[in-house]
């Protein structure tokens, strides 16, 4: 894959480990350091990403016509600076919920902008026939960080205090920026056919392209619905397991840490499965298998059998997601012309984060009215229908003709 990809992968690994070391850190800080209640923690968890997604709307078109590597480095440094204010304020005794909310918004907007730029940069850096390999390596790294990060982060909080993992996460973004700088190489500046200020109509370019593409549209709606319905069941399940079912916090953490090994397995299987069966068949099969597991979480019981049931179900859904994610990410890049990648990925991320935030809040209300089992079961039943959204996924491998490239686009960055 080359030295340049090696540095990009190293940068991704550093930031991924830092992110999962600080998994749910703001909620922990709000509870332990600020003594916040359930409503304040829920507000922090939902509002920050949602407002950050809205703030990122103009950034997708802006990134499209900028060199991607400097944008990625800038977003890493923004996240480094924003996160570093949290331990600094805590040390000075001035940390408040408002600051956590503001930092959450800044980090969410920077996340979306970074991901939009990095997708476009990766497509220019890696040959087309190696995109799946690159995405599989990123997926494998992500699941490795998820296995290691939360337990290590929990231990660090117990030993050194509630803001320790936030400081470590800040440093990880600085290391990521240095790694991206080490990638080096030239990158031509994209040019617009209609130079001038960004217009309001330009903000919707990403969504217009997604909805007008027969390749991207089914992937978009399937990914949007499946991810949201998987995520909305997490808070009711936490309430159920830690409340009425009486699981200890360490058991709850174990129930979700061990199954993440399935993500490693799935990401390793993705490439040989595509080579044997083709992209379309792997995507549709993995989407079906991913959808069948979560409904079983509504039937979890106390004790060891219940713990093992959660681990088996989570292992199943995570393994299937590990197969699906790199294949879907690769096809999405293949179906998107070079001059539209940043806008498309930005619109994709914004919609996903906003949808998940809104549905999570609605499912929390539903769980309070009907009970956590009913909320989990409803999400599981609706999830079973999501593979139907891939029914019209075009056959064969995508081509530049299918992607309908615009003549205004820049050449690939190599």
Coordinates of C-alpha atoms in Angstrom, one line a residue:
X1 CA 0.0 0.0 0.0
X2 CA 3.0 2.3 0.2
X3 CA 4.7 4.6 2.8
X4 CA 2.1 7.4 2.4
X5 CA -0.8 5.0 3.2
X6 CA 1.2 3.7 6.1
X7 CA 1.4 7.2 7.7
X8 CA -2.3 7.8 7.1
X9 CA -3.1 4.4 8.7
X10 CA -0.9 5.3 11.7
X11 CA -2.7 8.6 12.1
X12 CA -6.1 6.9 12.0
X13 CA -4.9 4.4 14.6
X14 CA -3.8 7.1 17.0
X15 CA -7.0 9.1 16.8
X16 CA -9.2 5.9 16.9
X17 CA -7.5 4.7 20.1
X18 CA -7.8 8.1 21.7
X19 CA -11.5 8.3 20.8
X20 CA -12.3 5.0 22.3
X21 CA -10.2 5.7 25.4
X22 CA -12.5 8.6 25.9
X23 CA -15.7 6.7 25.0
X24 CA -18.6 8.4 26.7
X25 CA -16.2 10.5 28.7
X26 CA -18.3 13.7 28.7
X27 CA -21.2 11.8 30.3
X28 CA -18.8 10.4 32.9
X29 CA -17.4 13.8 33.7
X30 CA -20.9 15.3 33.9
X31 CA -21.9 12.7 36.4
X32 CA -18.7 12.4 38.5
X33 CA -17.3 15.9 38.4
X34 CA -20.4 18.1 37.8
X35 CA -23.0 15.9 39.5
X36 CA -25.4 16.3 36.6
X37 CA -28.7 14.5 36.5
X38 CA -30.2 12.2 33.9
X39 CA -31.9 15.0 31.9
X40 CA -28.6 17.0 31.7
X41 CA -26.6 14.0 30.7
X42 CA -29.2 13.1 28.0
X43 CA -29.1 16.8 26.8
X44 CA -25.3 16.6 26.5
X45 CA -25.3 13.3 24.7
X46 CA -27.9 14.3 22.1
X47 CA -27.5 18.0 21.6
X48 CA -23.8 18.2 21.0
X49 CA -23.7 15.9 18.0
X50 CA -26.9 17.3 16.6
X51 CA -25.9 20.9 16.7
X52 CA -22.4 19.9 15.5
X53 CA -24.0 18.3 12.5
X54 CA -26.0 21.4 11.7
X55 CA -22.9 23.5 12.1
X56 CA -21.0 21.3 9.6
X57 CA -23.6 21.8 6.8
X58 CA -21.6 24.6 5.0
X59 CA -18.3 22.9 5.5
X60 CA -18.8 20.1 3.0
X61 CA -19.0 22.4 -0.1
X62 CA -16.1 24.4 1.4
X63 CA -13.9 21.3 1.8
X64 CA -14.6 20.1 -1.7
X65 CA -12.6 22.8 -3.3
X66 CA -9.7 22.9 -0.8
X67 CA -6.6 20.6 -0.6
X68 CA -7.7 17.8 1.6
X69 CA -4.6 17.1 3.7
X70 CA -4.3 20.6 5.2
X71 CA -8.0 20.4 6.0
X72 CA -7.5 17.1 7.8
X73 CA -4.6 18.5 9.8
X74 CA -6.6 21.6 10.7
X75 CA -9.5 19.6 12.0
X76 CA -7.2 17.4 14.1
X77 CA -5.7 20.6 15.6
X78 CA -9.2 22.0 16.2
X79 CA -10.2 18.9 18.1
X80 CA -6.9 18.9 20.0
X81 CA -7.4 22.5 21.1
X82 CA -11.1 22.1 22.0
X83 CA -10.6 19.0 24.0
X84 CA -7.6 20.3 25.9
X85 CA -9.8 23.1 27.3
X86 CA -11.7 20.5 29.4
X87 CA -8.8 19.3 31.6
X88 CA -7.5 22.8 31.8
X89 CA -10.8 24.2 33.1
X90 CA -11.1 21.2 35.4
X91 CA -7.7 21.9 36.9
X92 CA -8.6 25.6 37.4
X93 CA -12.0 24.7 39.0
X94 CA -14.0 26.4 36.2
X95 CA -15.4 23.4 34.3
X96 CA -19.2 23.6 33.6
X97 CA -21.8 21.8 31.6
X98 CA -22.0 24.6 29.1
X99 CA -18.3 24.2 28.2
X100 CA -18.8 20.4 27.7
X101 CA -21.7 21.1 25.4
X102 CA -19.7 23.7 23.4
X103 CA -16.7 21.4 23.1
X104 CA -19.0 18.5 22.0
X105 CA -20.4 20.7 19.2
X106 CA -17.0 21.8 18.0
X107 CA -15.7 18.2 18.0
X108 CA -18.8 16.9 16.2
X109 CA -18.5 19.5 13.4
X110 CA -14.7 18.8 13.1
X111 CA -15.4 15.0 13.0
X112 CA -17.7 15.4 10.0
X113 CA -15.4 17.8 8.2
X114 CA -12.4 15.6 8.8
X115 CA -14.3 12.5 7.5
X116 CA -15.4 14.3 4.4
X117 CA -11.8 15.4 3.6
X118 CA -10.3 12.0 4.5
X119 CA -12.6 10.1 2.2
X120 CA -11.7 12.3 -0.8
X121 CA -8.0 12.1 0.1
X122 CA -8.0 8.3 0.4
X123 CA -9.6 8.0 -3.0
X124 CA -6.8 10.0 -4.5
X125 CA -4.1 8.3 -2.5
X126 CA -5.0 4.6 -3.0
X127 CA -5.4 2.8 -6.4
X128 CA -9.0 1.9 -7.1
X129 CA -8.4 -1.8 -6.8
X130 CA -6.9 -1.4 -3.3
X131 CA -9.7 0.7 -1.8
X132 CA -11.4 -2.3 -0.2
X133 CA -8.1 -3.3 1.4
X134 CA -7.6 0.1 2.8
X135 CA -11.1 0.4 4.2
X136 CA -10.8 -3.1 5.7
X137 CA -7.6 -2.1 7.5
X138 CA -9.3 1.0 8.9
X139 CA -12.3 -1.1 10.0
X140 CA -10.1 -3.6 11.7
X141 CA -8.2 -0.8 13.5
X142 CA -11.5 0.7 14.6
X143 CA -12.7 -2.5 16.2
X144 CA -9.3 -3.1 17.8
X145 CA -9.5 0.3 19.4
X146 CA -13.0 -0.4 20.5
X147 CA -11.9 -3.6 22.2
X148 CA -9.0 -2.0 24.0
X149 CA -10.1 1.6 24.5
X150 CA -13.1 1.6 26.9
X151 CA -11.6 -0.9 29.4
X152 CA -8.3 1.1 29.5
X153 CA -10.2 4.4 29.6
X154 CA -12.2 3.1 32.6
X155 CA -9.1 2.1 34.4
X156 CA -7.5 5.4 33.7
X157 CA -10.5 7.3 35.1
X158 CA -10.4 5.2 38.2
X159 CA -6.7 5.8 38.8
X160 CA -6.2 9.4 37.6
X161 CA -9.6 11.1 37.6
X162 CA -12.5 11.8 35.3
X163 CA -10.8 14.1 32.7
X164 CA -7.8 11.9 32.1
X165 CA -9.2 10.2 29.0
X166 CA -10.2 13.5 27.5
X167 CA -6.6 14.7 27.8
X168 CA -5.4 11.5 26.2
X169 CA -7.9 11.9 23.3
X170 CA -6.7 15.5 22.7
X171 CA -3.1 14.2 22.4
X172 CA -4.2 11.5 20.0
X173 CA -5.5 14.2 17.6
X174 CA -2.2 16.0 17.8
X175 CA -0.4 12.7 16.9
X176 CA -2.9 12.2 14.1
X177 CA -2.1 15.7 12.7
X178 CA 1.6 14.8 12.8
X179 CA 1.0 11.5 11.1
X180 CA -1.0 13.2 8.3
X181 CA 1.7 15.8 7.8
X182 CA 4.2 12.9 7.4
X183 CA 2.1 11.5 4.6
X184 CA 3.7 14.2 2.4
X185 CA 3.4 14.3 -1.4
X186 CA 1.8 16.8 -3.7
X187 CA -1.9 17.5 -3.9
X188 CA -3.2 19.8 -6.7
X189 CA -5.7 22.5 -5.6
X190 CA -9.2 21.7 -6.8
X191 CA -10.7 24.4 -9.1
X192 CA -14.3 25.5 -9.5
X193 CA -15.8 26.3 -12.9
X194 CA -17.9 29.0 -11.2
X195 CA -15.6 30.7 -8.8
X196 CA -17.1 33.0 -6.2
X197 CA -18.7 32.9 -2.8
X198 CA -20.5 29.9 -1.6
X199 CA -24.2 30.1 -2.4
X200 CA -27.0 28.8 -0.2
X201 CA -28.0 26.4 -3.0
X202 CA -24.5 24.9 -2.9
X203 CA -25.1 23.6 0.7
X204 CA -27.5 21.0 -0.7
X205 CA -25.2 19.6 -3.4
X206 CA -24.3 16.5 -1.4
X207 CA -27.9 15.5 -0.8
X208 CA -28.9 16.3 -4.4
X209 CA -26.2 13.9 -5.7
X210 CA -27.0 11.1 -3.2
X211 CA -30.7 11.2 -3.9
X212 CA -30.2 11.4 -7.7
X213 CA -27.7 8.4 -7.8
X214 CA -29.3 4.9 -8.3
X215 CA -26.1 3.5 -6.8
X216 CA -25.8 5.7 -3.7
X217 CA -29.5 6.2 -2.8
X218 CA -30.2 2.6 -1.5
X219 CA -26.9 2.5 0.4
X220 CA -27.7 5.9 2.0
X221 CA -31.2 4.9 3.2
X222 CA -30.2 1.5 4.4
X223 CA -27.2 2.8 6.3
X224 CA -29.2 5.7 7.8
X225 CA -32.0 3.4 9.0
X226 CA -29.9 0.5 10.2
X227 CA -27.4 2.5 12.1
X228 CA -30.0 4.6 13.8
X229 CA -32.2 1.6 14.8
X230 CA -29.2 -0.2 16.2
X231 CA -28.0 2.8 18.2
X232 CA -31.4 3.8 19.6
X233 CA -31.7 0.5 21.5
X234 CA -28.5 1.1 23.4
X235 CA -29.8 3.5 26.1
X236 CA -33.0 1.3 26.9
X237 CA -30.7 -1.8 27.0
X238 CA -28.4 0.0 29.5
X239 CA -31.3 0.9 31.7
X240 CA -32.7 -2.6 31.5
X241 CA -29.4 -4.4 32.3
X242 CA -28.1 -2.0 35.0
X243 CA -31.5 -1.6 36.6
X244 CA -34.2 -4.3 36.8
X245 CA -31.8 -7.1 35.6
X246 CA -29.2 -6.2 38.2
X247 CA -26.0 -6.5 36.1
X248 CA -22.9 -4.9 37.5
X249 CA -21.2 -2.2 35.5
X250 CA -18.2 -4.4 34.8
X251 CA -20.6 -7.1 33.4
X252 CA -22.3 -4.5 31.3
X253 CA -19.0 -3.4 29.9
X254 CA -17.8 -6.9 29.3
X255 CA -21.1 -7.7 27.4
X256 CA -20.1 -5.2 24.7
X257 CA -16.3 -5.3 24.8
X258 CA -15.8 -9.0 24.0
X259 CA -18.2 -9.0 21.0
X260 CA -16.2 -6.3 19.3
X261 CA -13.7 -9.1 18.4
X262 CA -16.4 -9.9 15.8
X263 CA -15.6 -6.7 14.1
X264 CA -12.0 -7.8 13.6
X265 CA -13.2 -11.1 12.2
X266 CA -15.7 -9.4 9.9
X267 CA -13.3 -6.9 8.5
X268 CA -10.8 -9.7 7.7
X269 CA -13.5 -11.6 5.9
X270 CA -14.7 -8.7 3.8
X271 CA -12.1 -8.8 1.0
X272 CA -12.1 -12.6 0.3
X273 CA -15.9 -12.6 0.4
X274 CA -16.2 -9.9 -2.2
X275 CA -13.6 -11.6 -4.3
X276 CA -15.7 -14.8 -4.2
X277 CA -19.3 -13.5 -4.3
X278 CA -19.1 -9.9 -5.5
X279 CA -19.9 -6.6 -3.8
X280 CA -23.7 -6.6 -4.3
X281 CA -24.2 -10.1 -2.9
X282 CA -22.0 -9.5 0.1
X283 CA -23.7 -6.1 0.9
X284 CA -27.2 -7.5 0.7
X285 CA -26.4 -10.7 2.7
X286 CA -24.5 -8.8 5.4
X287 CA -27.3 -6.3 5.7
X288 CA -29.8 -9.2 6.2
X289 CA -27.7 -11.0 8.7
X290 CA -26.9 -7.7 10.6
X291 CA -30.6 -7.0 11.0
X292 CA -31.7 -10.4 12.5
X293 CA -29.7 -10.2 15.8
X294 CA -30.9 -7.1 17.8
X295 CA -34.5 -8.2 18.3
X296 CA -33.2 -10.9 20.7
X297 CA -32.0 -8.2 23.1
X298 CA -35.6 -7.7 24.1
X299 CA -35.6 -11.1 25.7
X300 CA -32.5 -10.8 27.9
X301 CA -32.9 -12.3 31.4
X302 CA -30.9 -11.9 34.6
X303 CA -27.7 -13.8 35.5
X304 CA -25.1 -15.6 33.4
X305 CA -27.5 -16.9 30.7
X306 CA -28.7 -13.3 30.0
X307 CA -25.1 -12.0 29.9
X308 CA -24.1 -14.8 27.4
X309 CA -27.2 -14.0 25.3
X310 CA -26.2 -10.4 25.0
X311 CA -22.7 -11.3 24.1
X312 CA -23.8 -13.8 21.4
X313 CA -26.3 -11.3 19.9
X314 CA -23.8 -8.4 19.9
X315 CA -21.1 -10.7 18.4
X316 CA -23.4 -11.5 15.6
X317 CA -24.4 -8.0 14.7
X318 CA -20.9 -6.7 15.1
X319 CA -19.4 -9.4 12.9
X320 CA -21.9 -8.7 10.2
X321 CA -21.3 -5.0 10.5
X322 CA -17.5 -5.7 10.2
X323 CA -18.1 -7.3 6.9
X324 CA -20.6 -4.7 5.6
X325 CA -18.9 -1.5 6.6
X326 CA -15.7 -1.7 4.5
X327 CA -17.5 -3.0 1.5
X328 CA -20.2 -0.3 1.7
X329 CA -17.5 2.4 2.3
X330 CA -15.6 1.2 -0.8
X331 CA -18.6 1.1 -3.0
X332 CA -19.7 4.6 -1.9
X333 CA -16.3 6.0 -2.9
X334 CA -16.3 4.1 -6.2
X335 CA -19.8 5.5 -7.0
X336 CA -18.8 9.1 -6.3
X337 CA -16.8 11.3 -8.7
X338 CA -13.7 12.9 -7.4
X339 CA -15.2 16.4 -7.5
X340 CA -18.2 15.4 -5.3
X341 CA -16.6 13.1 -2.6
X342 CA -16.3 15.7 0.2
X343 CA -19.8 17.1 -0.3
X344 CA -21.3 13.6 -0.5
X345 CA -19.6 12.3 2.6
X346 CA -20.4 15.4 4.5
X347 CA -24.1 15.2 3.7
X348 CA -24.0 11.5 4.6
X349 CA -22.4 12.1 8.0
X350 CA -24.6 15.1 8.8
X351 CA -27.8 13.2 8.1
X352 CA -26.7 10.1 10.0
X353 CA -25.7 12.0 13.1
X354 CA -28.8 14.1 13.2
X355 CA -31.1 11.2 12.5
X356 CA -29.5 9.1 15.2
X357 CA -29.7 11.9 17.7
X358 CA -33.4 12.6 17.1
X359 CA -34.4 9.0 17.1
X360 CA -32.4 8.3 20.3
X361 CA -34.3 11.0 22.0
X362 CA -37.6 9.7 20.7
X363 CA -36.7 6.1 21.8
X364 CA -35.8 7.4 25.2
X365 CA -39.3 8.9 25.5
X366 CA -40.8 5.7 24.2
X367 CA -38.9 3.6 26.7
X368 CA -40.1 5.9 29.6
X369 CA -43.7 5.4 28.5
X370 CA -43.8 1.7 27.5
X371 CA -40.7 0.2 29.2
X372 CA -37.2 -0.6 27.9
X373 CA -38.1 -4.1 26.5
X374 CA -40.9 -2.7 24.3
X375 CA -38.6 0.1 22.9
X376 CA -35.8 -2.5 22.2
X377 CA -38.3 -4.9 20.5
X378 CA -39.8 -2.1 18.3
X379 CA -36.3 -1.1 17.1
X380 CA -35.5 -4.7 16.4
X381 CA -38.7 -5.3 14.4
X382 CA -38.2 -2.1 12.3
X383 CA -34.6 -3.1 11.7
X384 CA -35.7 -6.4 10.1
X385 CA -37.2 -4.3 7.2
X386 CA -34.0 -2.3 6.5
X387 CA -32.4 -4.9 4.0
X388 CA -35.4 -4.2 1.7
X389 CA -33.9 -0.8 1.1
X390 CA -31.1 -2.6 -0.8
X391 CA -33.5 -4.4 -3.1
X392 CA -32.8 -2.0 -6.0
X393 CA -29.0 -1.9 -5.6
X394 CA -27.7 -2.0 -9.2
X395 CA -25.8 -5.2 -10.2
X396 CA -22.2 -5.3 -11.1
X397 CA -19.3 -3.1 -10.1
X398 CA -19.9 0.7 -10.3
X399 CA -18.2 2.5 -13.1
X400 CA -17.4 6.2 -13.8
X401 CA -20.3 6.3 -16.1
X402 CA -22.6 5.1 -13.4
X403 CA -21.2 7.8 -11.1
X404 CA -21.9 10.5 -13.6
X405 CA -18.8 12.6 -12.9
X406 CA -19.0 16.4 -13.4
X407 CA -16.6 18.1 -15.8
X408 CA -15.9 20.7 -13.2
X409 CA -14.1 18.3 -10.9
X410 CA -10.4 18.2 -10.2
X411 CA -8.1 15.3 -11.2
X412 CA -7.5 12.6 -8.6
X413 CA -4.9 13.6 -6.0
X414 CA -1.9 11.3 -6.3

